[in-house]
JSON list of C-alpha atoms in Angstrom, two decimals:
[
{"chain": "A", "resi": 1, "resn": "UNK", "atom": "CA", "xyz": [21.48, 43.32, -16.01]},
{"chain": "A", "resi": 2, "resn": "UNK", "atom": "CA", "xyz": [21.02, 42.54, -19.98]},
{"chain": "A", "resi": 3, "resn": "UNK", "atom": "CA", "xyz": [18.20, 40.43, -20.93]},
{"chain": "A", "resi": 4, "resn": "UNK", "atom": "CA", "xyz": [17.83, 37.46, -22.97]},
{"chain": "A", "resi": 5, "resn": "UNK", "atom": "CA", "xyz": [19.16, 39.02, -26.62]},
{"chain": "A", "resi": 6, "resn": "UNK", "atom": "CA", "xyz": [17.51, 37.87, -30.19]},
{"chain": "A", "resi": 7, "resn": "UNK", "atom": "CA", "xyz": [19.39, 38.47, -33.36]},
{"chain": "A", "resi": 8, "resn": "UNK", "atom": "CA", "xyz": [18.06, 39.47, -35.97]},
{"chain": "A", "resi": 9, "resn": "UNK", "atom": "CA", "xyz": [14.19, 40.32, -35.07]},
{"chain": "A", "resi": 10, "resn": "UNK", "atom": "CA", "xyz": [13.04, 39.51, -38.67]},
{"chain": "A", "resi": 11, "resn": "UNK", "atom": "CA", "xyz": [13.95, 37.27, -41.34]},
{"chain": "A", "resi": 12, "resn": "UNK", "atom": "CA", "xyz": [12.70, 36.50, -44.99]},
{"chain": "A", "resi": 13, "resn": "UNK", "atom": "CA", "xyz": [13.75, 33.84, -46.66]},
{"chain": "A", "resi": 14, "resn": "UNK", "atom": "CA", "xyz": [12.69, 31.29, -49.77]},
{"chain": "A", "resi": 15, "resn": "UNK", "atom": "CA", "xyz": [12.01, 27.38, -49.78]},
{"chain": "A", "resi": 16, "resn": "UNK", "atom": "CA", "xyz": [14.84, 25.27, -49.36]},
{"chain": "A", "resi": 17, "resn": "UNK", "atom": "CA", "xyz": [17.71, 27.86, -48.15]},
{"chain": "A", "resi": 18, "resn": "UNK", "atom": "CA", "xyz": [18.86, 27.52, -44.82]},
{"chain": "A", "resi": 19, "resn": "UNK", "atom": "CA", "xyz": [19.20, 29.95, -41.65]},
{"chain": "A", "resi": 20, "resn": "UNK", "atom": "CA", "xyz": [20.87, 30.74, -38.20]},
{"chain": "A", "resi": 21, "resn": "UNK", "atom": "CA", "xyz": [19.53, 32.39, -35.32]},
{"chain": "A", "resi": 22, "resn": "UNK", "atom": "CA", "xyz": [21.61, 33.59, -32.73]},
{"chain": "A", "resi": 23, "resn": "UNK", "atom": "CA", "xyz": [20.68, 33.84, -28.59]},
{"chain": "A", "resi": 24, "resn": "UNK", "atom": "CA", "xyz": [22.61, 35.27, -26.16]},
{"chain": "A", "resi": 25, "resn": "UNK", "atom": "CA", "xyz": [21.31, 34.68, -22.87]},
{"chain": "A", "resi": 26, "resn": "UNK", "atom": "CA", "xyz": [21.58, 36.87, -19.41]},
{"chain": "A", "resi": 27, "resn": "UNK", "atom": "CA", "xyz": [24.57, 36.87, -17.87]},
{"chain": "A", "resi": 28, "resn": "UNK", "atom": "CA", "xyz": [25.54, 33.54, -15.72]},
{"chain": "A", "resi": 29, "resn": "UNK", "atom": "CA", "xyz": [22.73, 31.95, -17.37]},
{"chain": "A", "resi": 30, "resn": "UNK", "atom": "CA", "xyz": [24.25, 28.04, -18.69]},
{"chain": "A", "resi": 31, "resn": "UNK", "atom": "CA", "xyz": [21.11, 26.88, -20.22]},
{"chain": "A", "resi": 32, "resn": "UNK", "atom": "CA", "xyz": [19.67, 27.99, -23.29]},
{"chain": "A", "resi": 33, "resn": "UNK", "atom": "CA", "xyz": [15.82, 26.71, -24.57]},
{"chain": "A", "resi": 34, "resn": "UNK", "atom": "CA", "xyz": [14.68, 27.29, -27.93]},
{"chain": "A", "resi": 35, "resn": "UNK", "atom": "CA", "xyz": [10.89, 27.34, -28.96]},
{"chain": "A", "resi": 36, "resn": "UNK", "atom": "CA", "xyz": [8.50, 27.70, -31.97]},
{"chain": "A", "resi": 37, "resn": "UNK", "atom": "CA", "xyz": [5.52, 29.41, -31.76]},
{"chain": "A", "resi": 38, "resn": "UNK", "atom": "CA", "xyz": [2.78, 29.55, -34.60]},
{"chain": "A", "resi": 39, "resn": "UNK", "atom": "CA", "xyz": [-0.64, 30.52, -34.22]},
{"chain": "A", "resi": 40, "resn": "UNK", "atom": "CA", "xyz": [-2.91, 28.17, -32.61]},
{"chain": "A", "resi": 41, "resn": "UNK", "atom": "CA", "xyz": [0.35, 26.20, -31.37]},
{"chain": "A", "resi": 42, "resn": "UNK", "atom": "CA", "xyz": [1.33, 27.72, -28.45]},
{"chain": "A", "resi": 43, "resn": "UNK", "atom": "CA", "xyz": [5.46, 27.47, -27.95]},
{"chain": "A", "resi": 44, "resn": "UNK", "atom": "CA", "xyz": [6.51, 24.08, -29.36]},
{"chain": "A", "resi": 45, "resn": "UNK", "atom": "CA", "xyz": [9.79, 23.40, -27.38]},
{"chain": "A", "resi": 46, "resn": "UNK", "atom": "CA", "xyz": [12.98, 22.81, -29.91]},
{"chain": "A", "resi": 47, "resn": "UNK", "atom": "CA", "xyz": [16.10, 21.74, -27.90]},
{"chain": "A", "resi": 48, "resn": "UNK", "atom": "CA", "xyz": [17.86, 22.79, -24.82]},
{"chain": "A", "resi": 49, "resn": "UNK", "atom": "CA", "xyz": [21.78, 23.58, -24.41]},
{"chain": "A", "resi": 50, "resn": "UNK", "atom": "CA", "xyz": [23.94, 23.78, -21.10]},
{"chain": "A", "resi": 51, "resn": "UNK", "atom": "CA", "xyz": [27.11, 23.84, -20.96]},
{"chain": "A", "resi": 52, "resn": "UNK", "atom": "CA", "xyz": [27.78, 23.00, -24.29]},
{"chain": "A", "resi": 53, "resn": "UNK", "atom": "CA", "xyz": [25.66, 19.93, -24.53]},
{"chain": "A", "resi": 54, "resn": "UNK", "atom": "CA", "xyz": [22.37, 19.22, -25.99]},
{"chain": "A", "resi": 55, "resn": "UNK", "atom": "CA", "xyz": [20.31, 18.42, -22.88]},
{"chain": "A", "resi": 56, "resn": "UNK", "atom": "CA", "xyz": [17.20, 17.60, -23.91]},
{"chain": "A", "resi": 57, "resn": "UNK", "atom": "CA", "xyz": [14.93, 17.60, -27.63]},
{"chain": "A", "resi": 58, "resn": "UNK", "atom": "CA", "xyz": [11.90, 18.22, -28.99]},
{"chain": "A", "resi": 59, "resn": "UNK", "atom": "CA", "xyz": [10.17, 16.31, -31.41]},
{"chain": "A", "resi": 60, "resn": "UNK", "atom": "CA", "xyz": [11.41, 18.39, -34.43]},
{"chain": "A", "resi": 61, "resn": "UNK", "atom": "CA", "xyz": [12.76, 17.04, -37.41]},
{"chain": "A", "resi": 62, "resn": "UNK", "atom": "CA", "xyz": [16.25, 16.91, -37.85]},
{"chain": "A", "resi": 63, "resn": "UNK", "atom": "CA", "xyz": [16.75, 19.86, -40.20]},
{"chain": "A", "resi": 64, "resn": "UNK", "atom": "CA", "xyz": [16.64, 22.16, -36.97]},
{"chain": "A", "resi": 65, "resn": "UNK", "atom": "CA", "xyz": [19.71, 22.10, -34.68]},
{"chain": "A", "resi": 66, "resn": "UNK", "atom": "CA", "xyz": [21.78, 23.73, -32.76]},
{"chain": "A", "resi": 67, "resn": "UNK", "atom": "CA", "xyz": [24.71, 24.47, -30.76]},
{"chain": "A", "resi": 68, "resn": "UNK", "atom": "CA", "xyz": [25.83, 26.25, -27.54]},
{"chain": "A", "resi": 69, "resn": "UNK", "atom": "CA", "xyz": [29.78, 28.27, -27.21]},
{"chain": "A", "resi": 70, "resn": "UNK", "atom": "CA", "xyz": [31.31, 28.02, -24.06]},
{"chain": "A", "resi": 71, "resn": "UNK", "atom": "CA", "xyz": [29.95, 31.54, -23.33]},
{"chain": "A", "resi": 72, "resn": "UNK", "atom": "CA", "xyz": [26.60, 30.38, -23.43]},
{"chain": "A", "resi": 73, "resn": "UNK", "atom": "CA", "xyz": [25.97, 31.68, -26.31]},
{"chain": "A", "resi": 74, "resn": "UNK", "atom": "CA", "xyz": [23.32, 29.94, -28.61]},
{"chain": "A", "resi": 75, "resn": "UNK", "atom": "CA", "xyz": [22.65, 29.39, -32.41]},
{"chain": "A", "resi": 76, "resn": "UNK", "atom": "CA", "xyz": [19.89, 27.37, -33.88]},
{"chain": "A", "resi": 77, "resn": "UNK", "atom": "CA", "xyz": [19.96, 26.29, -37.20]},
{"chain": "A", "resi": 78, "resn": "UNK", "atom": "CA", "xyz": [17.15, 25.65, -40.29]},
{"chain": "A", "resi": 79, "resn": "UNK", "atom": "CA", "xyz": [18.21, 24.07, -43.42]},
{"chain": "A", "resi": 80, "resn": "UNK", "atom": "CA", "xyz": [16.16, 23.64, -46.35]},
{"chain": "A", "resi": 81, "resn": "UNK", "atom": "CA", "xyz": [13.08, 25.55, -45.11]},
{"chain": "A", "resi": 82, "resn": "UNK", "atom": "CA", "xyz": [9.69, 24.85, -46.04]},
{"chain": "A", "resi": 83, "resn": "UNK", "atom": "CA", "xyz": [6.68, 27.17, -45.76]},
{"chain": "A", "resi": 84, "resn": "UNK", "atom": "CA", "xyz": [5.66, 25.75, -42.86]},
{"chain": "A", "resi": 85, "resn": "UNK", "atom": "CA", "xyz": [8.86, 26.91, -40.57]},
{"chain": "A", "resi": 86, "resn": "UNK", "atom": "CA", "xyz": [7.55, 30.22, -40.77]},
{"chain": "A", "resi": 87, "resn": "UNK", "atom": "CA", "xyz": [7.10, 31.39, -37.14]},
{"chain": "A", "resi": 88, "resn": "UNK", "atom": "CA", "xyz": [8.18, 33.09, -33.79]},
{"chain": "A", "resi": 89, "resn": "UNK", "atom": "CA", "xyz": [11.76, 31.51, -32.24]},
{"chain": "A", "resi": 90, "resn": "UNK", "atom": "CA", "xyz": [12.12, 32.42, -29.06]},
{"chain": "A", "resi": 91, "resn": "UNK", "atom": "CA", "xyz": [14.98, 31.66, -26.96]},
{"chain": "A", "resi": 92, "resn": "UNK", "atom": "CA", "xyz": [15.09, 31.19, -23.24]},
{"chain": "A", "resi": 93, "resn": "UNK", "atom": "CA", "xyz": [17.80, 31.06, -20.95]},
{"chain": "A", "resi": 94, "resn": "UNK", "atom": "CA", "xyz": [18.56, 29.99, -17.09]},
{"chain": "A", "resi": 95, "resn": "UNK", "atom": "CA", "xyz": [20.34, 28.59, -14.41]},
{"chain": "A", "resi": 96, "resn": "UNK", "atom": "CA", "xyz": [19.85, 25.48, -15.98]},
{"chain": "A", "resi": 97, "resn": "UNK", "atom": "CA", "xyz": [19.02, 23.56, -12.55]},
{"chain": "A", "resi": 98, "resn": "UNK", "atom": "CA", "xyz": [15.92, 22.13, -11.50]},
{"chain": "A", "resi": 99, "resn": "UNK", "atom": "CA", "xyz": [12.58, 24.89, -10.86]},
{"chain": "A", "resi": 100, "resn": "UNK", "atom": "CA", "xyz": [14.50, 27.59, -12.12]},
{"chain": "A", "resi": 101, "resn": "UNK", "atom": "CA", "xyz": [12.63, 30.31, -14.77]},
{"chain": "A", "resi": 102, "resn": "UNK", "atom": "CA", "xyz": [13.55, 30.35, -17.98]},
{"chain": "A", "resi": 103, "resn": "UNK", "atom": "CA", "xyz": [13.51, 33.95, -19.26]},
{"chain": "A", "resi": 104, "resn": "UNK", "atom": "CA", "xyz": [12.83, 34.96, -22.74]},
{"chain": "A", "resi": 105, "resn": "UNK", "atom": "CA", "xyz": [13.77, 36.99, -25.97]},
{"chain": "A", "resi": 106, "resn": "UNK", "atom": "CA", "xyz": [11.89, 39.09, -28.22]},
{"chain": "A", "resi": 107, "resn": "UNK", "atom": "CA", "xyz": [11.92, 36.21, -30.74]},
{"chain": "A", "resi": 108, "resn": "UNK", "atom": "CA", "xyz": [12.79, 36.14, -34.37]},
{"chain": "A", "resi": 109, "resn": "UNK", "atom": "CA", "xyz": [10.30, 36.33, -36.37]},
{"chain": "A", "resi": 110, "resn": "UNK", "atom": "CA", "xyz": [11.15, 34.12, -39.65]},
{"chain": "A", "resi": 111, "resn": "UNK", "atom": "CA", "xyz": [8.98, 34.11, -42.72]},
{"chain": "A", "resi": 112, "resn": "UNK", "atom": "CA", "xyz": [9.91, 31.36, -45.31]},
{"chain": "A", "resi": 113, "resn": "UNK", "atom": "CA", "xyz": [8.05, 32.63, -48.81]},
{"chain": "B", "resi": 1, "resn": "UNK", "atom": "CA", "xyz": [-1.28, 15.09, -27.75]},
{"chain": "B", "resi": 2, "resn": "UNK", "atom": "CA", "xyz": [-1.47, 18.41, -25.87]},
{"chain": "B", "resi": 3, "resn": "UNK", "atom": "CA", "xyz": [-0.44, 17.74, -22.34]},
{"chain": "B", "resi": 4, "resn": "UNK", "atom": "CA", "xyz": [-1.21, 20.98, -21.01]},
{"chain": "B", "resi": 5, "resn": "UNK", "atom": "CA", "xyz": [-4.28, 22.93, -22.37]},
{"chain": "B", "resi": 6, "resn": "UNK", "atom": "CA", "xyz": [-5.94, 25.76, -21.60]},
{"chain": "B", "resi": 7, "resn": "UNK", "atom": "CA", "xyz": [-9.44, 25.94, -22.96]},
{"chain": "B", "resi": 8, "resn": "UNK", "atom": "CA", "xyz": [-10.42, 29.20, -22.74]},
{"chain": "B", "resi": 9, "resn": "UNK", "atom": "CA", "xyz": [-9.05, 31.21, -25.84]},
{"chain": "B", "resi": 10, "resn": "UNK", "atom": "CA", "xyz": [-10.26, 34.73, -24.78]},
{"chain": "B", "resi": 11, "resn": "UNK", "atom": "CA", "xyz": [-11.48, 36.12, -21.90]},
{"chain": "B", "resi": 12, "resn": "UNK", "atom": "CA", "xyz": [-13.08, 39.91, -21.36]},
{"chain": "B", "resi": 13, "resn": "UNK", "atom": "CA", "xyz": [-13.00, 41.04, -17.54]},
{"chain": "B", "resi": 14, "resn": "UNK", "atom": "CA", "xyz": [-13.63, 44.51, -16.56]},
{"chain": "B", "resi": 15, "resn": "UNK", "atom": "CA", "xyz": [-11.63, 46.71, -15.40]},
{"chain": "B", "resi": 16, "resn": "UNK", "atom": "CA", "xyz": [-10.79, 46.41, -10.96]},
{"chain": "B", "resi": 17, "resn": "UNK", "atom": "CA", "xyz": [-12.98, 42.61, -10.92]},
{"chain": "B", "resi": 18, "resn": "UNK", "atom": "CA", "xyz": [-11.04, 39.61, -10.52]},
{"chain": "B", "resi": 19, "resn": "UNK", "atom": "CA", "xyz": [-9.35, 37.65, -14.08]},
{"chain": "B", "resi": 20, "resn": "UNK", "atom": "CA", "xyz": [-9.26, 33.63, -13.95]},
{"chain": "B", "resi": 21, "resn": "UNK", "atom": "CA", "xyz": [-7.26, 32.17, -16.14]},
{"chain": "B", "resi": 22, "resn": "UNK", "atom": "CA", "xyz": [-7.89, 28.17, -16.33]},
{"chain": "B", "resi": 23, "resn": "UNK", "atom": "CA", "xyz": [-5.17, 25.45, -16.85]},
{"chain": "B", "resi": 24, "resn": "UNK", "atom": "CA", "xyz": [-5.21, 21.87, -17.08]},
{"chain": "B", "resi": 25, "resn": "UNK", "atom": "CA", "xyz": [-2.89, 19.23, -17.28]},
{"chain": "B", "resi": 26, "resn": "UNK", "atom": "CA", "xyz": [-2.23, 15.71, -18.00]},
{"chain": "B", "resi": 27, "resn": "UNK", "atom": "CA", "xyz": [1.19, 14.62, -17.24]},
{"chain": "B", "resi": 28, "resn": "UNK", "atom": "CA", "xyz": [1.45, 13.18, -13.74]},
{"chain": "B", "resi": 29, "resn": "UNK", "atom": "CA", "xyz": [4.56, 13.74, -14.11]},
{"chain": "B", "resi": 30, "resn": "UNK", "atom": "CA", "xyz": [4.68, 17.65, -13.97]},
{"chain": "B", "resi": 31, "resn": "UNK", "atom": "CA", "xyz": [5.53, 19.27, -10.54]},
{"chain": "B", "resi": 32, "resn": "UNK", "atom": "CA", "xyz": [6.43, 22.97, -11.64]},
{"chain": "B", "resi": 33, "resn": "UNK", "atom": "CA", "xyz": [4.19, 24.97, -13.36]},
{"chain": "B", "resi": 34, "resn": "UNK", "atom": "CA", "xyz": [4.89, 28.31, -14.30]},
{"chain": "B", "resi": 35, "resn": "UNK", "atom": "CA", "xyz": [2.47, 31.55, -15.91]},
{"chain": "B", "resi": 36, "resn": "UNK", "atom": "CA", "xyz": [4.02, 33.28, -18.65]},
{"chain": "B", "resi": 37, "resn": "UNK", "atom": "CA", "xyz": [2.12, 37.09, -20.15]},
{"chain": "B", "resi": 38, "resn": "UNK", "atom": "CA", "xyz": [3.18, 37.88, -23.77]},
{"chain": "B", "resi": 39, "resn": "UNK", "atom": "CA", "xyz": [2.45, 41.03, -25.53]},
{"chain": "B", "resi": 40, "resn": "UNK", "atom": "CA", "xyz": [2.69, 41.63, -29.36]},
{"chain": "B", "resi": 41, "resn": "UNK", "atom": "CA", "xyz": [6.15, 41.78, -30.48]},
{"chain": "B", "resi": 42, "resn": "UNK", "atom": "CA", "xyz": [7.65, 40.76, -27.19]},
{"chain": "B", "resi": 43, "resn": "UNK", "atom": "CA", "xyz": [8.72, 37.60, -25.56]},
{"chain": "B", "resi": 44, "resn": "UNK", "atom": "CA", "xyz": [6.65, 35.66, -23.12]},
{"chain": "B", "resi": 45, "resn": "UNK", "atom": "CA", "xyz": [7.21, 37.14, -19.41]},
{"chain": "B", "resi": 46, "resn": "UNK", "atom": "CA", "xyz": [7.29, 35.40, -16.56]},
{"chain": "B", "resi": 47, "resn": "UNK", "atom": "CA", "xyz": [4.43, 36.06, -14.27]},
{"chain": "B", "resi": 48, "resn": "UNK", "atom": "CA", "xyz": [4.56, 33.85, -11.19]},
{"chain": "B", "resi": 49, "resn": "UNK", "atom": "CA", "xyz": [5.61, 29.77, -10.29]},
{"chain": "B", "resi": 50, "resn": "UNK", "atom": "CA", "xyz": [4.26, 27.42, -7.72]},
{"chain": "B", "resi": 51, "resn": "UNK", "atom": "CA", "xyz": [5.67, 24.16, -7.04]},
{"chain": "B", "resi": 52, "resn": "UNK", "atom": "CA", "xyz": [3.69, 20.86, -6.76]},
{"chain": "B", "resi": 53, "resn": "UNK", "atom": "CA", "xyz": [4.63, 20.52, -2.77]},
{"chain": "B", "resi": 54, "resn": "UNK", "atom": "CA", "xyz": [2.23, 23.95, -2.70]},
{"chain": "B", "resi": 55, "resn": "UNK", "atom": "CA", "xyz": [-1.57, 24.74, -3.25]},
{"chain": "B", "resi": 56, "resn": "UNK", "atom": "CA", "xyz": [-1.30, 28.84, -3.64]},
{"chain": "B", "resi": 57, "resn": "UNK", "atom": "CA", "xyz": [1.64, 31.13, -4.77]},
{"chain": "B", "resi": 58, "resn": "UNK", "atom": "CA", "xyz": [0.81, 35.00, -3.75]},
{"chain": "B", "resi": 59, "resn": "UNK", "atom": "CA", "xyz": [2.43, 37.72, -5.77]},
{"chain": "B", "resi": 60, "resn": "UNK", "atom": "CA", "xyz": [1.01, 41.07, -5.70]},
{"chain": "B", "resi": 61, "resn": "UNK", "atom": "CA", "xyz": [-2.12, 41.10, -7.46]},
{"chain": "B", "resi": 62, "resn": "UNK", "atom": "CA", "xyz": [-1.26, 37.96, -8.80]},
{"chain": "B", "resi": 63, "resn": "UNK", "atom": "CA", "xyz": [-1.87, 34.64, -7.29]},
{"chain": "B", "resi": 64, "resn": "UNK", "atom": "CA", "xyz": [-1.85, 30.46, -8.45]},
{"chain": "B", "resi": 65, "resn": "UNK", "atom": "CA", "xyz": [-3.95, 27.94, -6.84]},
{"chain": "B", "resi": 66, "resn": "UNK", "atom": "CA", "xyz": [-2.50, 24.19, -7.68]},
{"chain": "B", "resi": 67, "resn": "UNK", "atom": "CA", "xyz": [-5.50, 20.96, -7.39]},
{"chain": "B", "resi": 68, "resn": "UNK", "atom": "CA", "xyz": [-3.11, 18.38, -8.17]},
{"chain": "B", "resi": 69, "resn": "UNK", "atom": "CA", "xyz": [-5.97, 15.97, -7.52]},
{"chain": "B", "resi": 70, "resn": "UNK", "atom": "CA", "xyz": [-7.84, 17.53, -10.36]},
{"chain": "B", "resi": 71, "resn": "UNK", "atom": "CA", "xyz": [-4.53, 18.20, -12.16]},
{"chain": "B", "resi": 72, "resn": "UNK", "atom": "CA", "xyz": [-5.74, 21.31, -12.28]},
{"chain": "B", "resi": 73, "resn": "UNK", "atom": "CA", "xyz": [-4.23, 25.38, -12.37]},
{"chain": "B", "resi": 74, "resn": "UNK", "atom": "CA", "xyz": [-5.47, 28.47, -12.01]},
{"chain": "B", "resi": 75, "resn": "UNK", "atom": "CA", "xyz": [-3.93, 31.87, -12.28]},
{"chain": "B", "resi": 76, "resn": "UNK", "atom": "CA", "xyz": [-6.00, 35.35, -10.66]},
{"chain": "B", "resi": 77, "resn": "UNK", "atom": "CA", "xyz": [-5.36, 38.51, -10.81]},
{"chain": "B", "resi": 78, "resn": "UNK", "atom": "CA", "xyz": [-7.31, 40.94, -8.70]},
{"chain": "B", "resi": 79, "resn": "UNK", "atom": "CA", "xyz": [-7.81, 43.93, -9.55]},
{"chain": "B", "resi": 80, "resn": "UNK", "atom": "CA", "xyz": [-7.58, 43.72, -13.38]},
{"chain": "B", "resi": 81, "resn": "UNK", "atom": "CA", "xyz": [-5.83, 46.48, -14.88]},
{"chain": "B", "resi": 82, "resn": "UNK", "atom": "CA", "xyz": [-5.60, 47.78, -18.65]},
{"chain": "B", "resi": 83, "resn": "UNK", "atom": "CA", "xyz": [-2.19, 47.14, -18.45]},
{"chain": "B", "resi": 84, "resn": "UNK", "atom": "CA", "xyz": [-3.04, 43.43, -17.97]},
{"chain": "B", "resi": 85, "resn": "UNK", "atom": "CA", "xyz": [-4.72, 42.84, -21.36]},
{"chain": "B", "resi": 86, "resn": "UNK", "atom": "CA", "xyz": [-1.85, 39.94, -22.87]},
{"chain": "B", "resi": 87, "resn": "UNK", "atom": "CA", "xyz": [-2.07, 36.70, -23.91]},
{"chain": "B", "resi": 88, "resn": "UNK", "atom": "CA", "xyz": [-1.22, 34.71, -20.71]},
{"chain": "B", "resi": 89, "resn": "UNK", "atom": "CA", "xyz": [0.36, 31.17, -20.61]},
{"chain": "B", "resi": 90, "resn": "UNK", "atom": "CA", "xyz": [0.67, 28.24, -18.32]},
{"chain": "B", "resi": 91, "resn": "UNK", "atom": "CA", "xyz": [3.91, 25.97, -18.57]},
{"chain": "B", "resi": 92, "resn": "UNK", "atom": "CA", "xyz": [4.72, 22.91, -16.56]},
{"chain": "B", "resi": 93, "resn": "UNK", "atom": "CA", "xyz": [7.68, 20.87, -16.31]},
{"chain": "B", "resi": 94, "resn": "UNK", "atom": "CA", "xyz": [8.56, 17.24, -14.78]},
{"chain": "B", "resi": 95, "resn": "UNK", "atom": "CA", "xyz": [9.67, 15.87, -11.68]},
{"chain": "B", "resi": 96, "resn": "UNK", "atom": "CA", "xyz": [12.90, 14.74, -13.50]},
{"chain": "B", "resi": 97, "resn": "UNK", "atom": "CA", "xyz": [14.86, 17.87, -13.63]},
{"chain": "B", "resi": 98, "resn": "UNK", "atom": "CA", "xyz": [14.27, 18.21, -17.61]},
{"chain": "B", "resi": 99, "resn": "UNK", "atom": "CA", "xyz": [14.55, 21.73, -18.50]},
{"chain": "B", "resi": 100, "resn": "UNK", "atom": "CA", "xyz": [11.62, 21.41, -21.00]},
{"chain": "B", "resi": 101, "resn": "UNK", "atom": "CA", "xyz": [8.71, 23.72, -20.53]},
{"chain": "B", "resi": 102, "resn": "UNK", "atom": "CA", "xyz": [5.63, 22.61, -21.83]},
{"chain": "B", "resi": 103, "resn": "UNK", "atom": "CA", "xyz": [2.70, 25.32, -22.86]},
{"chain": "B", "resi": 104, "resn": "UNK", "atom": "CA", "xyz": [-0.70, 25.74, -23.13]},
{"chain": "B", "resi": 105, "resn": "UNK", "atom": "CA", "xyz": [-1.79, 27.34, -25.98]},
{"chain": "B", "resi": 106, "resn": "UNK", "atom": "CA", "xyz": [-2.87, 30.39, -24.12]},
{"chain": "B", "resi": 107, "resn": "UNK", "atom": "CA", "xyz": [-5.65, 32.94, -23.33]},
{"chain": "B", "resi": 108, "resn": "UNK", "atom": "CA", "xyz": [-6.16, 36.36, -24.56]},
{"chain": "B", "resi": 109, "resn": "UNK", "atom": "CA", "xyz": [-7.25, 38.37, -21.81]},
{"chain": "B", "resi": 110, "resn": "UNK", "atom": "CA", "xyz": [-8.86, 41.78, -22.32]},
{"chain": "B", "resi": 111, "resn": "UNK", "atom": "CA", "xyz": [-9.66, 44.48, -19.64]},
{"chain": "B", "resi": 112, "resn": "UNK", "atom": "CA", "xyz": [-12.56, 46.46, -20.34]},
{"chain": "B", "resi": 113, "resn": "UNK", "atom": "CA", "xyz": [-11.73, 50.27, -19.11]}
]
């Protein structure tokens, strides 16, 4: 069975341009996570999908979103980046009910310059 | 306001003794709690879950003790391997059904050969 797939591993790109990252999760998997690590801050959760809908959001600022296909597919989105986006996204995906474990990506590592 | 924190940054155990990893929380609200490893250039990987209903989750070498009283968590792994040395994390989510996984900011744990 396929893991949880990251795409792509590594990104550079400059202040104020935007950027999608794309998560496809295992197979039968409805819910999709998203999460920012940086050093010192652990994983910083970003938004969850399932089915479609955003289920539940982290205390980012609106210039991160996202979206979910009905394959379960996941993108996450940056617009105008700032220095201080540059991190580790990981995505998660799951079941999506209640004490299930949310298995992860490599991440993509993004470096805003 | 970190709700789940684990204050131990680093930890050096040698190799075939027994690893504690520490976790605390302060949510009330949290009734799953879940240890993550991570190595360089990889996503997090889950270790092992208890539920709040439980004290101790056995896995292998790997076990969790919950003190809800205490709001307490602790993750040990007997014998320590080489193959152990990761940064481990604890994650806890709420009683509501909320996907969200909140982390601790983890612990490096080395195995001395």
């Amino acid at each position: 069975k396929a893991g949880v797939t990251q795409t792509p591993r590594y990104l550079i790109k400059t202040r104020g341009q935007q950027v999608t990252l794309s998560c496809s999760p295992i197979s039968g998997h409805r819910s999709v996570s998203w999460y920012q690590q940086t050093p010192g801050q652990g994983l910083q959760f970003l938004f969850e999908y399932f089915s479609e809908t955003q289920r539940n959001k982290g205390n980012f600022p609106g210039r991160f979103s996202g979206r979910q296909f009905s394959n379960s597919r996941s993108e996450m989105n940056v617009s105008t980046l700032e220095l201080g986006d540059s991190a580790l996204y990981l995505c998660a995906s799951s079941l999506g009910t209640r004490g299930n474990i949310q298995y992860f990506g490599a991440g993509t590592r993004l470096s805003v310059l | 306001d970190q709700q789940v924190k684990q204050n131990s940054p680093s930890l050096s155990v040698q190799e075939g003794r027994i690893s504690i990893l520490n976790c605390d929380y302060t949510n009330s609200m949290f009734d799953y709690f879940l240890w993550y490893k991570k190595y360089p250039a990889e996503g997090p990987t889950f270790l092992i879950s208890i539920s709040s209903i439980k004290d101790k989750n056995e896995d292998g070498r790997f076990t969790v003790f919950l003190n809800k009283s205490a709001k307490h968590l602790s993750l040990h792994i007997v014998p320590s391997q080489p193959g152990d040395s990761a940064v481990y994390f604890c994650a806890a989510s709420p009683l509501d059904g909320n996907e969200k996984l909140t982390f601790g900011t983890g612990t490096r744990l080395t195995i001395i050969p």
